[in-house]
Amino acid sequence: MARKIADWIGRLGEVWVEGQVAQLSRRGGAATVFLTLRDPAADLSVPVTCHRDVAERPGLELTEGARVIVRARPDYYVARGSFSLRATEIRAVGLGELLARIERIRRLLAAEGLFDAARKRPLPFAPAVVGVITGRDSAAERDVLVTARRRWPAVRFAMHNCAVQGPQAAANVMEGLRRLDADPAVEVIVIARGGGSVEDLLPFSDEGLVRAIAATRTPVVTAVGHETDTTLVDHVADVRAATPTDAAHRVVPEIGEQRRLVDGLRSRARQVLTGRLEQQERWLESMRTRPVLASPDRLLHGREEDVLSLRTRARRTLVHRVEGAERDLEHARARVAALSPAATLDRGYAVVQKADGSLVRDPSAVADGELLRVRVAGGRLPVRVDRSANGEDERRESTGG
């Protein structure tokens, strides 16, 4: 299988490859030069071999970090199973080509919306921890730290010192971004580097680094080069600072200025509160001088006769209604007494009832000798029906005796 792969690669012919020289090795007086060609955007590397005459061609300054275009033939070494390129020509990438390539990347990323203003995030006010990615002991590091601490002494820093120039710079900065972005204490990240040539600042136009900044959750401030230098990371950053010192100004507030602001707000609040109290005091004083509050009983004196008149009317109306109710009650009592059965009994009438309580309304409804109850005004008495006594009475009435 390895031999078949080697045969297939051997039939590819020559290709042109653009990349950045990551490593360069000239072994004494050997005729072969070894170098590693790296694609920063794809984070891939491939070993390249060439004859010394190719690497030391007049006009070619082959150094680590240089951008080159290599004309080479792919080669597969069966014994070790390794892939490499055998270069027959190496050309340095000129400044115009670098700028054109950066412009192509810028248009591509802009079309994807990575530079849109809507993606920009506001910076936190007075962050407690600021992440800083810069070169170790560099002027940019001193500018950021010294200026920020002078403006806001309470600020703390999470540092990531790395290479900011050369073939490994973009990868190192991306590693720092991932580490600081994963730290929940870091509230904002500053990427700082001093000025330099277009070639020196090339890592900060790396497509992979631009995408890494766009993917962070933490706001990012870039301060790369001088004010006139513009790299692709400046377009994708949430805030672009002209210099590392300007980045410190943008990230933390100035404590003296904030104190003056607080003092001014306190003074303004005191003036507003004093004015409001004085206004309320004047209003209260004007209310106290009004007759209704200066002498509240004056209104009471004027209403005293009205109250007495109303009380008299109320008493007269109440007495009249009570007397009318008493008369109505007497009339009702008289009507009830006239209709009462007791009044009828008082006039000599009686109520005759059978033993079961039913009234006797007809003499024929009772039997001879039946026991009845008679109710008169003075009480009740039992009687028995005697038909013979009724006959004697009828005979007396008929004889006139």
Tab-separated table of C-alpha atoms in Angstrom:
chain	number	residue	atom	x	y	z
A	1	MET	CA	0.000	0.000	0.000
A	2	ALA	CA	2.867	2.381	0.845
A	3	ARG	CA	4.450	1.765	-2.565
A	4	LYS	CA	1.150	2.430	-4.310
A	5	ILE	CA	0.766	5.698	-2.391
A	6	ALA	CA	4.312	6.639	-3.373
A	7	ASP	CA	3.608	5.844	-7.024
A	8	TRP	CA	0.400	7.898	-6.998
A	9	ILE	CA	2.088	10.914	-5.332
A	10	GLY	CA	5.032	10.611	-7.714
A	11	ARG	CA	2.680	11.064	-10.668
A	12	LEU	CA	1.304	14.382	-9.313
A	13	GLY	CA	4.042	16.463	-10.877
A	14	GLU	CA	5.210	19.848	-9.671
A	15	VAL	CA	2.978	22.163	-7.613
A	16	TRP	CA	3.207	25.741	-6.329
A	17	VAL	CA	2.741	26.074	-2.541
A	18	GLU	CA	2.549	29.307	-0.525
A	19	GLY	CA	3.413	29.336	3.171
A	20	GLN	CA	5.560	30.661	5.968
A	21	VAL	CA	9.011	29.322	6.825
A	22	ALA	CA	8.655	27.887	10.314
A	23	GLN	CA	12.078	26.197	10.610
A	24	LEU	CA	15.257	26.480	8.544
A	25	SER	CA	18.272	24.205	8.828
A	26	ARG	CA	21.529	24.535	6.903
A	27	ARG	CA	23.754	21.681	8.065
A	28	GLY	CA	27.303	22.870	7.667
A	29	GLY	CA	28.541	22.396	4.148
A	30	ALA	CA	25.824	19.910	3.183
A	31	ALA	CA	24.312	20.352	-0.247
A	32	THR	CA	20.749	19.915	1.035
A	33	VAL	CA	18.791	22.533	3.017
A	34	PHE	CA	15.886	21.472	5.229
A	35	LEU	CA	12.970	23.753	6.070
A	36	THR	CA	9.393	23.492	7.356
A	37	LEU	CA	6.678	25.301	5.474
A	38	ARG	CA	3.629	26.239	7.531
A	39	ASP	CA	0.119	27.359	6.589
A	40	PRO	CA	-0.921	29.636	9.500
A	41	ALA	CA	-4.592	29.703	8.532
A	42	ALA	CA	-4.970	25.916	8.368
A	43	ASP	CA	-2.398	25.275	11.128
A	44	LEU	CA	-0.615	22.688	8.959
A	45	SER	CA	3.077	22.139	8.290
A	46	VAL	CA	5.016	20.114	5.724
A	47	PRO	CA	8.767	19.446	5.505
A	48	VAL	CA	10.590	20.764	2.438
A	49	THR	CA	14.042	19.854	1.099
A	50	CYS	CA	15.966	21.687	-1.559
A	51	HIS	CA	19.478	22.063	-2.946
A	52	ARG	CA	21.628	24.737	-1.312
A	53	ASP	CA	21.749	26.609	-4.619
A	54	VAL	CA	17.938	26.945	-4.540
A	55	ALA	CA	17.899	28.270	-0.969
A	56	GLU	CA	20.815	30.636	-1.485
A	57	ARG	CA	19.746	32.035	-4.818
A	58	PRO	CA	20.927	35.638	-5.257
A	59	GLY	CA	18.232	38.112	-4.148
A	60	LEU	CA	16.469	35.570	-1.908
A	61	GLU	CA	16.731	36.165	1.847
A	62	LEU	CA	15.411	32.940	3.273
A	63	THR	CA	14.786	33.315	7.041
A	64	GLU	CA	12.389	31.886	9.587
A	65	GLY	CA	9.066	33.715	9.452
A	66	ALA	CA	9.457	34.699	5.786
A	67	ARG	CA	6.503	34.243	3.453
A	68	VAL	CA	7.511	32.262	0.356
A	69	ILE	CA	6.110	30.517	-2.695
A	70	VAL	CA	7.731	27.137	-3.400
A	71	ARG	CA	7.754	25.209	-6.624
A	72	ALA	CA	8.166	21.603	-5.577
A	73	ARG	CA	7.443	18.005	-6.368
A	74	PRO	CA	5.545	15.941	-3.728
A	75	ASP	CA	7.536	12.998	-2.414
A	76	TYR	CA	6.518	10.037	-0.251
A	77	TYR	CA	9.342	8.220	1.576
A	78	VAL	CA	8.190	4.609	1.790
A	79	ALA	CA	10.662	3.514	4.484
A	80	ARG	CA	9.337	6.004	7.056
A	81	GLY	CA	5.904	6.595	5.565
A	82	SER	CA	6.500	10.366	5.518
A	83	PHE	CA	5.374	13.037	3.074
A	84	SER	CA	7.565	15.957	1.985
A	85	LEU	CA	8.189	18.397	-0.819
A	86	ARG	CA	11.353	18.590	-2.931
A	87	ALA	CA	11.686	22.248	-3.945
A	88	THR	CA	13.195	23.294	-7.228
A	89	GLU	CA	12.445	27.014	-6.864
A	90	ILE	CA	11.724	29.339	-3.958
A	91	ARG	CA	10.377	32.878	-4.321
A	92	ALA	CA	9.860	35.441	-1.584
A	93	VAL	CA	6.360	36.854	-1.316
A	94	GLY	CA	6.569	40.598	-1.941
A	95	LEU	CA	4.830	43.282	0.086
A	96	GLY	CA	2.275	43.865	-2.634
A	97	GLU	CA	1.347	40.197	-2.660
A	98	LEU	CA	1.041	40.131	1.133
A	99	LEU	CA	-1.253	43.155	1.142
A	100	ALA	CA	-3.360	41.683	-1.664
A	101	ARG	CA	-3.694	38.419	0.241
A	102	ILE	CA	-4.702	40.284	3.413
A	103	GLU	CA	-7.288	42.234	1.428
A	104	ARG	CA	-8.764	39.003	0.031
A	105	ILE	CA	-9.065	37.591	3.545
A	106	ARG	CA	-10.603	40.854	4.788
A	107	ARG	CA	-13.285	40.762	2.093
A	108	LEU	CA	-14.046	37.112	2.820
A	109	LEU	CA	-14.459	37.692	6.562
A	110	ALA	CA	-16.452	40.892	5.997
A	111	ALA	CA	-18.847	38.994	3.731
A	112	GLU	CA	-19.383	36.492	6.565
A	113	GLY	CA	-20.385	39.352	8.886
A	114	LEU	CA	-17.468	39.011	11.312
A	115	PHE	CA	-16.803	42.759	11.172
A	116	ASP	CA	-20.419	43.909	11.623
A	117	ALA	CA	-20.982	46.622	14.209
A	118	ALA	CA	-23.876	44.609	15.670
A	119	ARG	CA	-21.368	42.015	16.879
A	120	LYS	CA	-19.410	44.547	18.913
A	121	ARG	CA	-19.833	44.110	22.663
A	122	PRO	CA	-19.602	46.952	25.192
A	123	LEU	CA	-16.658	46.947	27.578
A	124	PRO	CA	-17.367	46.449	31.293
A	125	PHE	CA	-16.971	49.424	33.589
A	126	ALA	CA	-13.987	49.111	35.945
A	127	PRO	CA	-13.237	45.393	35.347
A	128	ALA	CA	-11.709	43.607	38.320
A	129	VAL	CA	-9.469	41.349	36.165
A	130	VAL	CA	-8.059	42.254	32.741
A	131	GLY	CA	-6.502	39.586	30.534
A	132	VAL	CA	-3.423	40.737	28.619
A	133	ILE	CA	-1.782	38.943	25.683
A	134	THR	CA	1.568	40.472	24.741
A	135	GLY	CA	5.271	39.822	24.473
A	136	ARG	CA	7.250	39.183	27.643
A	137	ASP	CA	8.932	42.309	29.093
A	138	SER	CA	7.870	44.301	26.041
A	139	ALA	CA	7.188	48.016	25.883
A	140	ALA	CA	3.568	47.247	25.064
A	141	GLU	CA	3.242	45.214	28.276
A	142	ARG	CA	4.701	48.048	30.371
A	143	ASP	CA	2.454	50.619	28.726
A	144	VAL	CA	-0.701	48.621	29.463
A	145	LEU	CA	0.149	47.622	33.038
A	146	VAL	CA	1.629	50.918	34.215
A	147	THR	CA	-1.090	53.084	32.673
A	148	ALA	CA	-3.951	50.880	33.876
A	149	ARG	CA	-2.617	50.680	37.452
A	150	ARG	CA	-2.084	54.425	37.560
A	151	ARG	CA	-5.634	55.051	36.413
A	152	TRP	CA	-7.302	52.343	38.519
A	153	PRO	CA	-5.054	50.891	41.251
A	154	ALA	CA	-7.487	48.089	42.144
A	155	VAL	CA	-7.261	46.426	38.727
A	156	ARG	CA	-5.669	42.964	38.487
A	157	PHE	CA	-4.192	41.261	35.433
A	158	ALA	CA	-4.176	37.730	34.000
A	159	MET	CA	-1.059	37.648	31.813
A	160	HIS	CA	-0.282	35.477	28.813
A	161	ASN	CA	3.179	36.249	27.483
A	162	CYS	CA	3.937	34.765	24.093
A	163	ALA	CA	5.665	35.422	20.790
A	164	VAL	CA	4.003	38.269	18.896
A	165	GLN	CA	6.180	37.979	15.808
A	166	GLY	CA	7.265	35.065	13.690
A	167	PRO	CA	5.724	31.829	12.431
A	168	GLN	CA	4.370	30.731	15.841
A	169	ALA	CA	2.912	34.097	16.873
A	170	ALA	CA	-0.660	33.564	15.611
A	171	ALA	CA	-0.895	30.116	17.238
A	172	ASN	CA	0.479	31.442	20.532
A	173	VAL	CA	-1.981	34.333	20.601
A	174	MET	CA	-4.884	31.965	19.865
A	175	GLU	CA	-3.777	29.736	22.741
A	176	GLY	CA	-3.781	32.762	25.053
A	177	LEU	CA	-7.240	33.731	23.844
A	178	ARG	CA	-8.627	30.277	24.614
A	179	ARG	CA	-7.061	30.233	28.090
A	180	LEU	CA	-8.182	33.714	29.101
A	181	ASP	CA	-11.639	33.367	27.575
A	182	ALA	CA	-12.181	30.190	29.611
A	183	ASP	CA	-11.327	32.033	32.853
A	184	PRO	CA	-14.626	33.356	34.341
A	185	ALA	CA	-12.762	36.007	36.342
A	186	VAL	CA	-11.425	37.740	33.221
A	187	GLU	CA	-13.863	40.458	32.115
A	188	VAL	CA	-11.975	41.884	29.121
A	189	ILE	CA	-8.950	40.780	27.045
A	190	VAL	CA	-6.302	43.126	25.634
A	191	ILE	CA	-4.059	42.021	22.745
A	192	ALA	CA	-1.104	44.417	22.651
A	193	ARG	CA	1.981	44.686	20.479
A	194	GLY	CA	4.305	47.532	19.546
A	195	GLY	CA	4.829	48.870	16.049
A	196	GLY	CA	6.623	47.105	13.218
A	197	SER	CA	6.685	46.452	9.512
A	198	VAL	CA	3.884	44.802	7.576
A	199	GLU	CA	5.790	41.514	7.760
A	200	ASP	CA	6.203	41.871	11.541
A	201	LEU	CA	2.478	42.484	12.036
A	202	LEU	CA	1.450	39.733	9.622
A	203	PRO	CA	0.427	37.233	12.378
A	204	PHE	CA	-2.312	39.671	13.455
A	205	SER	CA	-3.920	39.403	10.029
A	206	ASP	CA	-4.050	35.619	10.303
A	207	GLU	CA	-7.469	34.263	9.358
A	208	GLY	CA	-7.477	31.707	12.165
A	209	LEU	CA	-6.704	34.371	14.770
A	210	VAL	CA	-9.482	36.612	13.450
A	211	ARG	CA	-12.003	33.778	13.725
A	212	ALA	CA	-10.775	32.923	17.216
A	213	ILE	CA	-11.414	36.517	18.376
A	214	ALA	CA	-14.884	36.446	16.826
A	215	ALA	CA	-15.682	33.233	18.745
A	216	THR	CA	-14.737	34.545	22.210
A	217	ARG	CA	-17.410	35.332	24.795
A	218	THR	CA	-15.191	37.938	26.470
A	219	PRO	CA	-14.884	41.432	24.935
A	220	VAL	CA	-11.547	41.913	23.150
A	221	VAL	CA	-9.520	45.121	22.772
A	222	THR	CA	-6.693	45.185	20.229
A	223	ALA	CA	-3.722	47.538	20.402
A	224	VAL	CA	-1.392	46.327	17.642
A	225	GLY	CA	1.266	48.614	16.203
A	226	HIS	CA	0.957	52.358	15.900
A	227	GLU	CA	-2.153	54.391	15.180
A	228	THR	CA	-1.519	54.183	11.430
A	229	ASP	CA	-1.115	50.385	11.480
A	230	THR	CA	-4.297	48.402	10.791
A	231	THR	CA	-4.491	44.624	10.943
A	232	LEU	CA	-7.445	42.295	10.482
A	233	VAL	CA	-7.779	41.739	14.228
A	234	ASP	CA	-8.588	45.450	14.556
A	235	HIS	CA	-11.699	44.942	12.411
A	236	VAL	CA	-13.069	42.012	14.407
A	237	ALA	CA	-12.196	43.306	17.885
A	238	ASP	CA	-14.917	44.879	20.011
A	239	VAL	CA	-12.724	47.969	20.499
A	240	ARG	CA	-9.666	48.992	18.516
A	241	ALA	CA	-7.145	51.078	20.450
A	242	ALA	CA	-4.546	53.181	18.651
A	243	THR	CA	-1.724	52.145	21.011
A	244	PRO	CA	-1.243	49.952	24.100
A	245	THR	CA	-1.471	53.091	26.246
A	246	ASP	CA	-4.766	53.979	24.585
A	247	ALA	CA	-5.987	50.434	25.314
A	248	ALA	CA	-5.352	50.974	29.033
A	249	HIS	CA	-7.315	54.236	28.853
A	250	ARG	CA	-10.240	52.493	27.234
A	251	VAL	CA	-10.302	49.448	29.522
A	252	VAL	CA	-10.233	51.066	32.981
A	253	PRO	CA	-11.568	54.435	34.163
A	254	GLU	CA	-9.392	57.121	35.737
A	255	ILE	CA	-9.905	57.077	39.503
A	256	GLY	CA	-9.423	60.827	39.924
A	257	GLU	CA	-11.936	61.539	37.184
A	258	GLN	CA	-14.436	59.136	38.738
A	259	ARG	CA	-13.981	60.751	42.144
A	260	ARG	CA	-14.609	64.162	40.628
A	261	LEU	CA	-17.662	62.765	38.888
A	262	VAL	CA	-18.974	61.296	42.144
A	263	ASP	CA	-18.303	64.570	43.992
A	264	GLY	CA	-20.105	66.488	41.259
A	265	LEU	CA	-23.086	64.136	41.442
A	266	ARG	CA	-23.169	64.435	45.218
A	267	SER	CA	-23.094	68.222	44.993
A	268	ARG	CA	-25.823	68.213	42.392
A	269	ALA	CA	-27.956	65.830	44.450
A	270	ARG	CA	-27.426	68.009	47.535
A	271	GLN	CA	-28.494	71.109	45.606
A	272	VAL	CA	-31.549	69.401	44.196
A	273	LEU	CA	-32.539	68.031	47.612
A	274	THR	CA	-31.976	71.392	49.315
A	275	GLY	CA	-34.021	73.179	46.664
A	276	ARG	CA	-36.824	70.661	47.003
A	277	LEU	CA	-36.873	71.004	50.810
A	278	GLU	CA	-36.924	74.799	50.606
A	279	GLN	CA	-39.779	74.635	48.116
A	280	GLN	CA	-41.755	72.334	50.395
A	281	GLU	CA	-41.055	74.572	53.392
A	282	ARG	CA	-42.393	77.597	51.506
A	283	TRP	CA	-45.460	75.661	50.472
A	284	LEU	CA	-46.047	74.487	54.030
A	285	GLU	CA	-45.652	78.023	55.351
A	286	SER	CA	-48.141	79.348	52.789
A	287	MET	CA	-50.609	76.659	53.815
A	288	ARG	CA	-50.195	77.487	57.492
A	289	THR	CA	-50.976	81.184	56.861
A	290	ARG	CA	-54.313	80.394	55.220
A	291	PRO	CA	-57.352	81.246	57.454
A	292	VAL	CA	-58.616	77.705	57.392
A	293	LEU	CA	-55.405	76.470	59.025
A	294	ALA	CA	-54.481	79.585	61.006
A	295	SER	CA	-57.819	79.469	62.908
A	296	PRO	CA	-59.561	76.145	62.276
A	297	ASP	CA	-62.335	76.795	64.884
A	298	ARG	CA	-63.548	79.822	62.935
A	299	LEU	CA	-65.469	77.596	60.588
A	300	LEU	CA	-66.874	75.671	63.516
A	301	HIS	CA	-68.291	78.808	65.084
A	302	GLY	CA	-70.011	79.733	61.851
A	303	ARG	CA	-71.610	76.295	61.606
A	304	GLU	CA	-72.744	76.031	65.238
A	305	GLU	CA	-76.215	77.537	64.603
A	306	ASP	CA	-76.660	75.282	61.591
A	307	VAL	CA	-75.877	72.262	63.723
A	308	LEU	CA	-78.342	73.351	66.430
A	309	SER	CA	-81.043	73.976	63.821
A	310	LEU	CA	-80.479	70.583	62.267
A	311	ARG	CA	-80.549	68.900	65.666
A	312	THR	CA	-83.877	70.618	66.476
A	313	ARG	CA	-85.361	69.599	63.139
A	314	ALA	CA	-84.144	66.077	63.609
A	315	ARG	CA	-85.595	65.873	67.129
A	316	ARG	CA	-88.956	67.311	65.995
A	317	THR	CA	-89.124	64.972	63.038
A	318	LEU	CA	-88.265	61.980	65.221
A	319	VAL	CA	-90.879	62.856	67.861
A	320	HIS	CA	-93.524	63.365	65.175
A	321	ARG	CA	-92.756	60.003	63.622
A	322	VAL	CA	-92.776	58.218	67.027
A	323	GLU	CA	-96.131	59.758	67.967
A	324	GLY	CA	-97.600	58.790	64.616
A	325	ALA	CA	-96.343	55.253	65.115
A	326	GLU	CA	-97.910	55.113	68.595
A	327	ARG	CA	-101.308	56.192	67.193
A	328	ASP	CA	-101.099	53.601	64.480
A	329	LEU	CA	-100.271	50.970	67.093
A	330	GLU	CA	-103.320	51.908	69.235
A	331	HIS	CA	-105.608	51.688	66.223
A	332	ALA	CA	-104.190	48.307	65.345
A	333	ARG	CA	-104.702	47.105	68.924
A	334	ALA	CA	-108.350	48.226	68.821
A	335	ARG	CA	-108.994	46.424	65.537
A	336	VAL	CA	-107.340	43.273	66.822
A	337	ALA	CA	-109.391	43.378	70.029
A	338	ALA	CA	-112.616	43.811	68.056
A	339	LEU	CA	-111.845	40.830	65.896
A	340	SER	CA	-110.570	38.632	68.756
A	341	PRO	CA	-112.702	35.513	69.719
A	342	ALA	CA	-112.168	36.445	73.392
A	343	ALA	CA	-114.150	39.649	72.881
A	344	THR	CA	-117.012	37.623	71.398
A	345	LEU	CA	-116.990	35.325	74.434
A	346	ASP	CA	-117.097	38.345	76.734
A	347	ARG	CA	-120.358	39.321	75.130
A	348	GLY	CA	-121.987	35.997	76.339
A	349	TYR	CA	-121.298	33.710	73.441
A	350	ALA	CA	-119.894	30.187	73.866
A	351	VAL	CA	-117.926	27.748	71.699
A	352	VAL	CA	-119.082	24.108	71.701
A	353	GLN	CA	-116.580	21.365	70.750
A	354	LYS	CA	-116.741	17.633	70.502
A	355	ALA	CA	-114.297	15.376	72.273
A	356	ASP	CA	-112.037	15.364	69.177
A	357	GLY	CA	-111.895	19.190	69.186
A	358	SER	CA	-114.184	19.770	66.206
A	359	LEU	CA	-116.715	22.597	66.495
A	360	VAL	CA	-120.419	21.931	66.778
A	361	ARG	CA	-122.341	24.120	64.380
A	362	ASP	CA	-125.599	22.082	64.083
A	363	PRO	CA	-127.569	20.295	66.828
A	364	SER	CA	-128.152	17.377	64.553
A	365	ALA	CA	-124.371	16.791	64.449
A	366	VAL	CA	-124.360	15.494	68.069
A	367	ALA	CA	-125.876	12.367	69.538
A	368	ASP	CA	-127.989	12.065	72.687
A	369	GLY	CA	-125.811	11.599	75.711
A	370	GLU	CA	-122.619	12.664	73.836
A	371	LEU	CA	-120.046	14.457	76.013
A	372	LEU	CA	-119.189	17.934	74.771
A	373	ARG	CA	-116.894	20.793	75.891
A	374	VAL	CA	-118.148	24.320	76.160
A	375	ARG	CA	-115.808	27.320	76.248
A	376	VAL	CA	-117.113	30.558	77.724
A	377	ALA	CA	-115.352	33.770	78.726
A	378	GLY	CA	-114.632	32.430	82.196
A	379	GLY	CA	-113.191	29.077	81.098
A	380	ARG	CA	-114.229	25.577	79.972
A	381	LEU	CA	-116.877	23.162	81.274
A	382	PRO	CA	-117.994	19.684	80.179
A	383	VAL	CA	-121.648	19.066	79.228
A	384	ARG	CA	-123.691	16.039	78.099
A	385	VAL	CA	-126.413	16.156	75.447
A	386	ASP	CA	-129.955	15.462	76.832
A	387	ARG	CA	-132.544	15.241	74.066
A	388	SER	CA	-135.418	14.695	76.621
A	389	ALA	CA	-134.761	18.022	78.248
A	390	ASN	CA	-134.992	19.601	74.858
A	391	GLY	CA	-138.496	17.993	74.381
A	392	GLU	CA	-139.777	19.339	77.702
A	393	ASP	CA	-138.695	22.821	76.718
A	394	GLU	CA	-140.435	22.569	73.401
A	395	ARG	CA	-143.711	21.452	75.118
A	396	ARG	CA	-143.561	24.341	77.537
A	397	GLU	CA	-143.076	26.757	74.737
A	398	SER	CA	-146.048	25.242	72.890
A	399	THR	CA	-148.416	25.464	75.963
A	400	GLY	CA	-147.204	28.888	76.883
A	401	GLY	CA	-146.095	27.645	80.319
